[in-house]
GROMACS .gro file of C-alpha atoms in nm:
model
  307
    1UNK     CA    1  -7.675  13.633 -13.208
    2UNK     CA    2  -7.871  13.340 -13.204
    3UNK     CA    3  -7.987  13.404 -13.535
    4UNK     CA    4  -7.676  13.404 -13.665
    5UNK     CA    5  -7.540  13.052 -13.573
    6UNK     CA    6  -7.939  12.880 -13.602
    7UNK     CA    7  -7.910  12.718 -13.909
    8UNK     CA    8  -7.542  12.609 -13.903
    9UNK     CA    9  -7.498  12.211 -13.952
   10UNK     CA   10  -7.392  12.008 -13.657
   11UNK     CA   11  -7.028  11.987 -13.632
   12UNK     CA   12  -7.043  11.648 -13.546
   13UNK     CA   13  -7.333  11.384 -13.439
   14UNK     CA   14  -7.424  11.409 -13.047
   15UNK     CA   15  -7.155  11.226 -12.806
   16UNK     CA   16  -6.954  11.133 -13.094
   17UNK     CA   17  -6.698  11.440 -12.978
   18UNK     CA   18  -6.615  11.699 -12.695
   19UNK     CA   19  -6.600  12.062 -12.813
   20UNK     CA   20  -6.672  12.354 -12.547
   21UNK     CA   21  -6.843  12.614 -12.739
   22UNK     CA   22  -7.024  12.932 -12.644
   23UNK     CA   23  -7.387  12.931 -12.882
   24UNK     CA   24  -7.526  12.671 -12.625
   25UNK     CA   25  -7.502  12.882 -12.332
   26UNK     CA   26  -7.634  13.190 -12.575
   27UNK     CA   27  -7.969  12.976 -12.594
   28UNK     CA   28  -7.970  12.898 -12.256
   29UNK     CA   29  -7.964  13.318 -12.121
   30UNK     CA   30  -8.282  13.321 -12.387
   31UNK     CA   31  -8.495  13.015 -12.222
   32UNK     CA   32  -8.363  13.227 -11.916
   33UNK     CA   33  -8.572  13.499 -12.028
   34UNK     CA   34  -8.877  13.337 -12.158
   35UNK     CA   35  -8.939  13.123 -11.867
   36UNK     CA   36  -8.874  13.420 -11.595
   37UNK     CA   37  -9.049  13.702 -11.810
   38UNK     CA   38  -8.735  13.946 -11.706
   39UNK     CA   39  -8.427  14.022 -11.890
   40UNK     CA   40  -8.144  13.785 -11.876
   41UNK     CA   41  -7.919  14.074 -11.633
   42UNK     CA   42  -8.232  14.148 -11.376
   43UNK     CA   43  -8.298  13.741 -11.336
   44UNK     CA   44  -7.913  13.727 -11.257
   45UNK     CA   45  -7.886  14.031 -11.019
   46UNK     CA   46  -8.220  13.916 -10.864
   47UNK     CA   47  -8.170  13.547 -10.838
   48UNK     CA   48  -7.826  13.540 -10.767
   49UNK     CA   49  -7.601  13.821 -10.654
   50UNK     CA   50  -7.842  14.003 -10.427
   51UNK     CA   51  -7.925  13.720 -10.212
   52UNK     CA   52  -7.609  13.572 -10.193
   53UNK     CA   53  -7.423  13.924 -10.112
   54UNK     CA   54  -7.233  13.950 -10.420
   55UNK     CA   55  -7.219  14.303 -10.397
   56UNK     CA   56  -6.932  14.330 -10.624
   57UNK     CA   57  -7.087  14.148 -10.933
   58UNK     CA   58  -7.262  14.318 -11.228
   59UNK     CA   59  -7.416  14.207 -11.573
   60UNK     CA   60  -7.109  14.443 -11.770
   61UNK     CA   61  -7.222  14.771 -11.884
   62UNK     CA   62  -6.938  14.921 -12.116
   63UNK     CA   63  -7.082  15.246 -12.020
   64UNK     CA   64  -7.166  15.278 -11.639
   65UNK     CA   65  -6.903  15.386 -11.375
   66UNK     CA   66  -6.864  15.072 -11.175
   67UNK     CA   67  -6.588  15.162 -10.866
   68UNK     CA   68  -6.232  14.968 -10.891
   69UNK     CA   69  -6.311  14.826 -11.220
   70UNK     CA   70  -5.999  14.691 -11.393
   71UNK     CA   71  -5.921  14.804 -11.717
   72UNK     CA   72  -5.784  14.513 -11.947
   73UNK     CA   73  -5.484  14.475 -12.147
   74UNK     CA   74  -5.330  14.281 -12.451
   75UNK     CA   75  -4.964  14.200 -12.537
   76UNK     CA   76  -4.847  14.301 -12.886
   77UNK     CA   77  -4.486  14.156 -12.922
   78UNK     CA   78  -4.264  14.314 -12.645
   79UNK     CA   79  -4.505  14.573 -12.571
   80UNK     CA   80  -4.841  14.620 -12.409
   81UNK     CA   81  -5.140  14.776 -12.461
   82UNK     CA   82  -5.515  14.839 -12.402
   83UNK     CA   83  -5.738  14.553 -12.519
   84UNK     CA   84  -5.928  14.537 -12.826
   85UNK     CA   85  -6.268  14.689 -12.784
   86UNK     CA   86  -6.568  14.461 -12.676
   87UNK     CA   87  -6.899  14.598 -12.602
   88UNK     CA   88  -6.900  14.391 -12.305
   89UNK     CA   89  -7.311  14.305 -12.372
   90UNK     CA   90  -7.220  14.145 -12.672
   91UNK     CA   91  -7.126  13.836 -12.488
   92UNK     CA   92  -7.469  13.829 -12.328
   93UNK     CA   93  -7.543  13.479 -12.132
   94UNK     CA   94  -7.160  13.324 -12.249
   95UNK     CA   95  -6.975  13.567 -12.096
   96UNK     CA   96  -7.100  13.933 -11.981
   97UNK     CA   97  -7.045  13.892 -11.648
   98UNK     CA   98  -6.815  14.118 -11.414
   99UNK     CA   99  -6.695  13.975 -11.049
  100UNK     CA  100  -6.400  13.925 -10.819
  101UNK     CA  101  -6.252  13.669 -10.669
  102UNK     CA  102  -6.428  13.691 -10.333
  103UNK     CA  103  -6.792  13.713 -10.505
  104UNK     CA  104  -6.693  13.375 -10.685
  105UNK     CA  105  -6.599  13.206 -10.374
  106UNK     CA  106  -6.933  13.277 -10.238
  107UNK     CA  107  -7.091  13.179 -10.559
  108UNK     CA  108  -6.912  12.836 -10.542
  109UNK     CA  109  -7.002  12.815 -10.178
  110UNK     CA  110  -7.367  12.885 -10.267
  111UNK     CA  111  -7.346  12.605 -10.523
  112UNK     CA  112  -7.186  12.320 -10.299
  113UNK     CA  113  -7.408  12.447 -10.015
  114UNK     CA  114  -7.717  12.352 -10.274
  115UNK     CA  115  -7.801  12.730 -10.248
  116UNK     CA  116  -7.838  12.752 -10.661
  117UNK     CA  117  -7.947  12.404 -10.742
  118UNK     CA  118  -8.046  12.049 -10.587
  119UNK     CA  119  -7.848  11.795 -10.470
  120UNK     CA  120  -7.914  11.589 -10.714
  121UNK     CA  121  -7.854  11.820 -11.054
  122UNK     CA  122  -7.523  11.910 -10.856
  123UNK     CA  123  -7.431  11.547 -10.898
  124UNK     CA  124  -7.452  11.548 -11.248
  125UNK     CA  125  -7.359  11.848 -11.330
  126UNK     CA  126  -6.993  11.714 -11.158
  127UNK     CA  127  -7.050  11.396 -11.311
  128UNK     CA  128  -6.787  11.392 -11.619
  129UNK     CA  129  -7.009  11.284 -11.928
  130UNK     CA  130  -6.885  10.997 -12.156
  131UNK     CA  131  -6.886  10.972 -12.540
  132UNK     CA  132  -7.025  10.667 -12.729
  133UNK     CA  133  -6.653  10.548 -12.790
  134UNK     CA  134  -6.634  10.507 -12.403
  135UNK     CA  135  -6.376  10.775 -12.386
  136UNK     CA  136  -6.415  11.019 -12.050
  137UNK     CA  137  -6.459  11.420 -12.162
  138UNK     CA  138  -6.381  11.542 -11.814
  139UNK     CA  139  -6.649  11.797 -11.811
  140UNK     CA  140  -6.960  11.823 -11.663
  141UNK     CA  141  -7.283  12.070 -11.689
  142UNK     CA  142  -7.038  12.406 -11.726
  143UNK     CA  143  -6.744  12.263 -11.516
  144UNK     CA  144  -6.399  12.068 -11.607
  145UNK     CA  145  -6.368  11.807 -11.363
  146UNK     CA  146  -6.027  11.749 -11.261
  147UNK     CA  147  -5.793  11.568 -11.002
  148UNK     CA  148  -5.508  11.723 -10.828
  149UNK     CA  149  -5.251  11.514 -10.620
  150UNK     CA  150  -5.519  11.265 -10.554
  151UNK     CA  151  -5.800  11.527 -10.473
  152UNK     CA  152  -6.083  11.558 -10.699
  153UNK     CA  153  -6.133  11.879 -10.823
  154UNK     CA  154  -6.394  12.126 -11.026
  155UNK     CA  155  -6.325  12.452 -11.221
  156UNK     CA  156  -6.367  12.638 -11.518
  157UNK     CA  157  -6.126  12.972 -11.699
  158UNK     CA  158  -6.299  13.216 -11.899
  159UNK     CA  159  -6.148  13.441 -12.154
  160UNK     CA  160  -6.251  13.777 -12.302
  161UNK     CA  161  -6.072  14.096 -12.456
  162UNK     CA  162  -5.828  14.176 -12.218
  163UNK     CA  163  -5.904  13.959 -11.960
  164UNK     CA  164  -5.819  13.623 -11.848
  165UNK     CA  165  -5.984  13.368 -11.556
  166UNK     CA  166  -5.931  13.038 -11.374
  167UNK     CA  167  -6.107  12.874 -11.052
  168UNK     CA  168  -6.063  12.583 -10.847
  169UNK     CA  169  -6.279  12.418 -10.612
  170UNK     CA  170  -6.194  12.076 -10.407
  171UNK     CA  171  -6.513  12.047 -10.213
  172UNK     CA  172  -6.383  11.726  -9.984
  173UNK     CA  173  -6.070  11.979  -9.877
  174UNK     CA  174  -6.330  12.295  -9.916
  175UNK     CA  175  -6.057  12.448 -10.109
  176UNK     CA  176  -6.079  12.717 -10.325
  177UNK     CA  177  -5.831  12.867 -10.549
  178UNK     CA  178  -5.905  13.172 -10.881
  179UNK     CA  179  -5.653  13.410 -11.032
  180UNK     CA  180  -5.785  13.657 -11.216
  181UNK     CA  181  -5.572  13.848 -11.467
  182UNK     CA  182  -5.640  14.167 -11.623
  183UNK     CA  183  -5.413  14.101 -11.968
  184UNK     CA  184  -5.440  13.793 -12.178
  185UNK     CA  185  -5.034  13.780 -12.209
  186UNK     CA  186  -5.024  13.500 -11.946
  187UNK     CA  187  -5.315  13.249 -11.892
  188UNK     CA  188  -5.375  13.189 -11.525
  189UNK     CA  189  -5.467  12.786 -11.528
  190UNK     CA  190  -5.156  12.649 -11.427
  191UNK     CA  191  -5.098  12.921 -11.198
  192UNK     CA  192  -5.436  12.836 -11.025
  193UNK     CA  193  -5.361  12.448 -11.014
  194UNK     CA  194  -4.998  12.486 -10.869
  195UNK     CA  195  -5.194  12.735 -10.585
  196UNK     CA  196  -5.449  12.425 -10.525
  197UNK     CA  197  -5.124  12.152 -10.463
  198UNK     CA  198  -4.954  12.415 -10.257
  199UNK     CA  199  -5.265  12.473  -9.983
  200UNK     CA  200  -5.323  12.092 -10.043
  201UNK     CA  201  -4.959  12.056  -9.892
  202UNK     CA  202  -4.878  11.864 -10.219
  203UNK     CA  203  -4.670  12.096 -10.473
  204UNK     CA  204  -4.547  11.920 -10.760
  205UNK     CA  205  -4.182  11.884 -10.738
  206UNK     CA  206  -4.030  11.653 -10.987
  207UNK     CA  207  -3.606  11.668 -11.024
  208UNK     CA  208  -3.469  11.570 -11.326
  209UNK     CA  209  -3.251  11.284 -11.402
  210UNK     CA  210  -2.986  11.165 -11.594
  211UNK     CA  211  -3.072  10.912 -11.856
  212UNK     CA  212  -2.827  10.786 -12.114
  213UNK     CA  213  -2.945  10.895 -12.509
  214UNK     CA  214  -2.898  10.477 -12.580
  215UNK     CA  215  -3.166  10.431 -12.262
  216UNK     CA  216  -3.437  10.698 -12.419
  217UNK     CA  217  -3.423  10.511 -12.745
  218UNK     CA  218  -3.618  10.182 -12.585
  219UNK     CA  219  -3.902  10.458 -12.505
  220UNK     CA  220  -3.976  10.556 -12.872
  221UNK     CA  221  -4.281  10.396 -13.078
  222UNK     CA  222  -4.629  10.475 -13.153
  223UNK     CA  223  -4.879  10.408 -12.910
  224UNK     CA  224  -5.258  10.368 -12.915
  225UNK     CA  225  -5.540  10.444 -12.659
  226UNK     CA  226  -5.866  10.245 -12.647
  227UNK     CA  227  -5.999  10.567 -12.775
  228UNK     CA  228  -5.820  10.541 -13.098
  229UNK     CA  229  -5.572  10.843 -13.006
  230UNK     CA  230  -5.210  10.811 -13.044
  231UNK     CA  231  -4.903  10.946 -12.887
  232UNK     CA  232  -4.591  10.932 -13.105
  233UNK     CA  233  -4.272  10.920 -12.851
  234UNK     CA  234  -3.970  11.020 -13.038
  235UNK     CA  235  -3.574  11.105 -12.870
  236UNK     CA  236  -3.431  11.417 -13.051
  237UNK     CA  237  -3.036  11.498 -12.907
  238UNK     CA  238  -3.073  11.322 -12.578
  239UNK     CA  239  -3.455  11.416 -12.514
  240UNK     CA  240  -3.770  11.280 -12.515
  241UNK     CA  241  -4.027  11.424 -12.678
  242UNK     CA  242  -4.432  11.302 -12.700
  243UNK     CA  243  -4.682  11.443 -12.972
  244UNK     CA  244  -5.083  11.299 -12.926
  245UNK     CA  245  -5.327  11.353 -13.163
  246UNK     CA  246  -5.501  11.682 -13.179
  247UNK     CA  247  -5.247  11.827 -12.946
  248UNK     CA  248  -4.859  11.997 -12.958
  249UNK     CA  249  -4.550  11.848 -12.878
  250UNK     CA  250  -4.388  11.848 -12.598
  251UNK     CA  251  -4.082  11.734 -12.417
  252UNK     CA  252  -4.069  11.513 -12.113
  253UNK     CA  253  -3.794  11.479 -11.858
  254UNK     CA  254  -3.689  11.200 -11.616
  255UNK     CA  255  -3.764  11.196 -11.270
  256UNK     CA  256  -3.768  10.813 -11.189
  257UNK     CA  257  -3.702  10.519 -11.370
  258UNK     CA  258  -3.956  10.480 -11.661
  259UNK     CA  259  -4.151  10.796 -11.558
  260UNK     CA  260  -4.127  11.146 -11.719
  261UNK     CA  261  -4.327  11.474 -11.650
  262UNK     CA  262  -4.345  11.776 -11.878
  263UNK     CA  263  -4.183  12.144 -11.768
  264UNK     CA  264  -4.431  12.400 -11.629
  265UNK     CA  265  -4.740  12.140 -11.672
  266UNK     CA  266  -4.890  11.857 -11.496
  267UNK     CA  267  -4.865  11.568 -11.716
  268UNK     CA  268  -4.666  11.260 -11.668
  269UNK     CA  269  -4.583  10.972 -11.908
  270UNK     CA  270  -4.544  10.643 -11.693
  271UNK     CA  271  -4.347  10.320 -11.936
  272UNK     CA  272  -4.513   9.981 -11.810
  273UNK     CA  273  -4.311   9.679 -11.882
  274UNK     CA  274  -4.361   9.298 -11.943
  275UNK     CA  275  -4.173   9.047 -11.715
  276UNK     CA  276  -3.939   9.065 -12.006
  277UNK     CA  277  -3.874   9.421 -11.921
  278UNK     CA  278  -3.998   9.544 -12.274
  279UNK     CA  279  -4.157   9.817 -12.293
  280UNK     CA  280  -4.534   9.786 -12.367
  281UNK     CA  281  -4.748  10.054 -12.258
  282UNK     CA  282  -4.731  10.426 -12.164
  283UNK     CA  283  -5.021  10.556 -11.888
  284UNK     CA  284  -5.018  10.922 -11.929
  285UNK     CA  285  -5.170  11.160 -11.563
  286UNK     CA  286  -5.264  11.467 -11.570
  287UNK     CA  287  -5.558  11.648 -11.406
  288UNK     CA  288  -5.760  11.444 -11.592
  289UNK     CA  289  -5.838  11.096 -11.626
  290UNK     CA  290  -5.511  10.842 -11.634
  291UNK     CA  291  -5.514  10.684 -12.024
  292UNK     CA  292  -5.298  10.400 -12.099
  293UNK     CA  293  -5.131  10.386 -12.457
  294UNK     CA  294  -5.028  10.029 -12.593
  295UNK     CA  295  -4.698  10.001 -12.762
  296UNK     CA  296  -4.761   9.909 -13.131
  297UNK     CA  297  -4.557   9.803 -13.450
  298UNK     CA  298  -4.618  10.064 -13.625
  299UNK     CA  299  -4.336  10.289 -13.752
  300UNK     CA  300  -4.302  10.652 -13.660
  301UNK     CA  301  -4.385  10.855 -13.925
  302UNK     CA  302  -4.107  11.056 -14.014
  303UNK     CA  303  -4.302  11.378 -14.100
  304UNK     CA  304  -4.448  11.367 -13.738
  305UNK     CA  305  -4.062  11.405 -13.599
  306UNK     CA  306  -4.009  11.763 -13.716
  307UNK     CA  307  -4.291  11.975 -13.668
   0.00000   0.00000   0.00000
């Protein structure tokens, strides 16, 4: 596998961009190998699972009978079915592993307890790292890094055929939250996060408003980050919609005065006015990192409205 991605140009120069790929952690299962002398599954099983009772957690192995094993599933239009095959090796050090939920909650118990590493690689490996352009990537050494409702928060979802992942840990609260689905119809990562406000004791609960079509109109504009993003806010028949660069669009709704949050997510879009009461800024919140947008002159490109 390595072999075949080797010789493939960069995509981009180092900390000039934030792309989670797989071929890194691919090289990593091979130093794994070549430093311990053993295969990349017994240095695992050894290492890891036996001494921290993980009883339930395997390198896969398409063809060995493991007990309770869930079988995983695919959605193809209104119907379902059994996933694609994957020779579940294939994945090797990116993604061949098999566990349950209450083998990862020792595993992330064994990590904040400094049973896997240091101290002080724990650190930064939950230390977000930061591109040249200042801007924040949220993610550390194989974790997001998140905050929930004021609680700072570290995770990571994994994907395969027919199966879908997401975990949670807030170590100050020593809360931990994964939901792990056997069909890729419905990704669990919201799911997980709403789990993490509701044991937190702070769901998010935002009620919509009223807000006159003539009011939303003051909101719309292109706006800049100091990372040279944009959001485009635009009003289509009495709503408010946002579109950023590299991402969808997506409507917001009124809660308060000047503040908006998106349906079924996590993001809000906060307007910050001038003593004049002009709107001049937009800070977006998520689970992320707050970013504040500055109102510009530029016109909304008309192309950008429709899609």
């Amino acid at each position: 596998m390595i072999d075949f991605f080797k010789d493939e140009p960069m995509d981009f120069k180092p900390g000039e961009e934030y792309r989670y790929n797989n071929s890194a952690y691919f090289i990593l299962g091979y130093i794994i190998e070549l430093v311990s002398g053993k295969t990349y599954a017994e240095y695992i099983d050894e290492t890891f699972f036996k001494p921290l009772g993980m009883n339930n957690s395997y390198y896969g192995n398409t063809s060995k009978i493991i007990e309770n094993r869930a079988a995983g599933y695919q959605k193809n239009g209104d119907n379902y079915e059994n996933a694609d095959f994957l020779s579940i090796t294939q994945p090797y050090s990116a993604g061949s592993l098999l566990s349950t939920v209450d083998d990862l909650a020792k595993w992330y118990q064994a990590v904040v307890q400094y049973k896997v590493v240091k101290k002080e690689s724990l650190d930064k490996a939950l230390t977000s790292y930061v591109l040249k352009n200042g801007q924040p990537t949220n993610y550390g050494f194989g974790w997001s890094l998140e905050n929930i409702q004021g609680s700072s928060m570290f995770g990571h979802g994994g994907g395969i055929n027919g199966y879908l992942t997401a975990s949670n840990y807030l170590k100050n609260e020593n809360i931990f939250v994964a939901v792990f689905s056997n069909c890729t119809a419905h990704p669990p990562g919201d799911e997980a996060t709403k789990i993490a406000a509701l044991v937190l004791g702070k769901p998010f609960a935002w009620e919509r408003i009223d807000i006159p079509e003539k009011q939303l109109k003051e909101y719309e504009g292109v706006y800049e980050s100091k990372y040279d993003n944009e959001r485009i806010i635009t009003t289509e028949d009495g709503k408010l919609f946002s579109i950023r660069t590299g991402s969808s669009k997506y409507e917001f709704i009124p809660y308060e005065k000047d503040k908006f949050f998106v349906n079924n997510g996590f993001t809000t879009l906060e307007f910050i006015r001038n003593k004049k009461k002009k709107i001049i800024a937009v800070i977006s919140k998520s689970t992320s990192a707050p970013i504040r947008w500055e109102k510009t002159d530029k016109e909304i490109p008309v192309k950008r409205i429709f899609n």
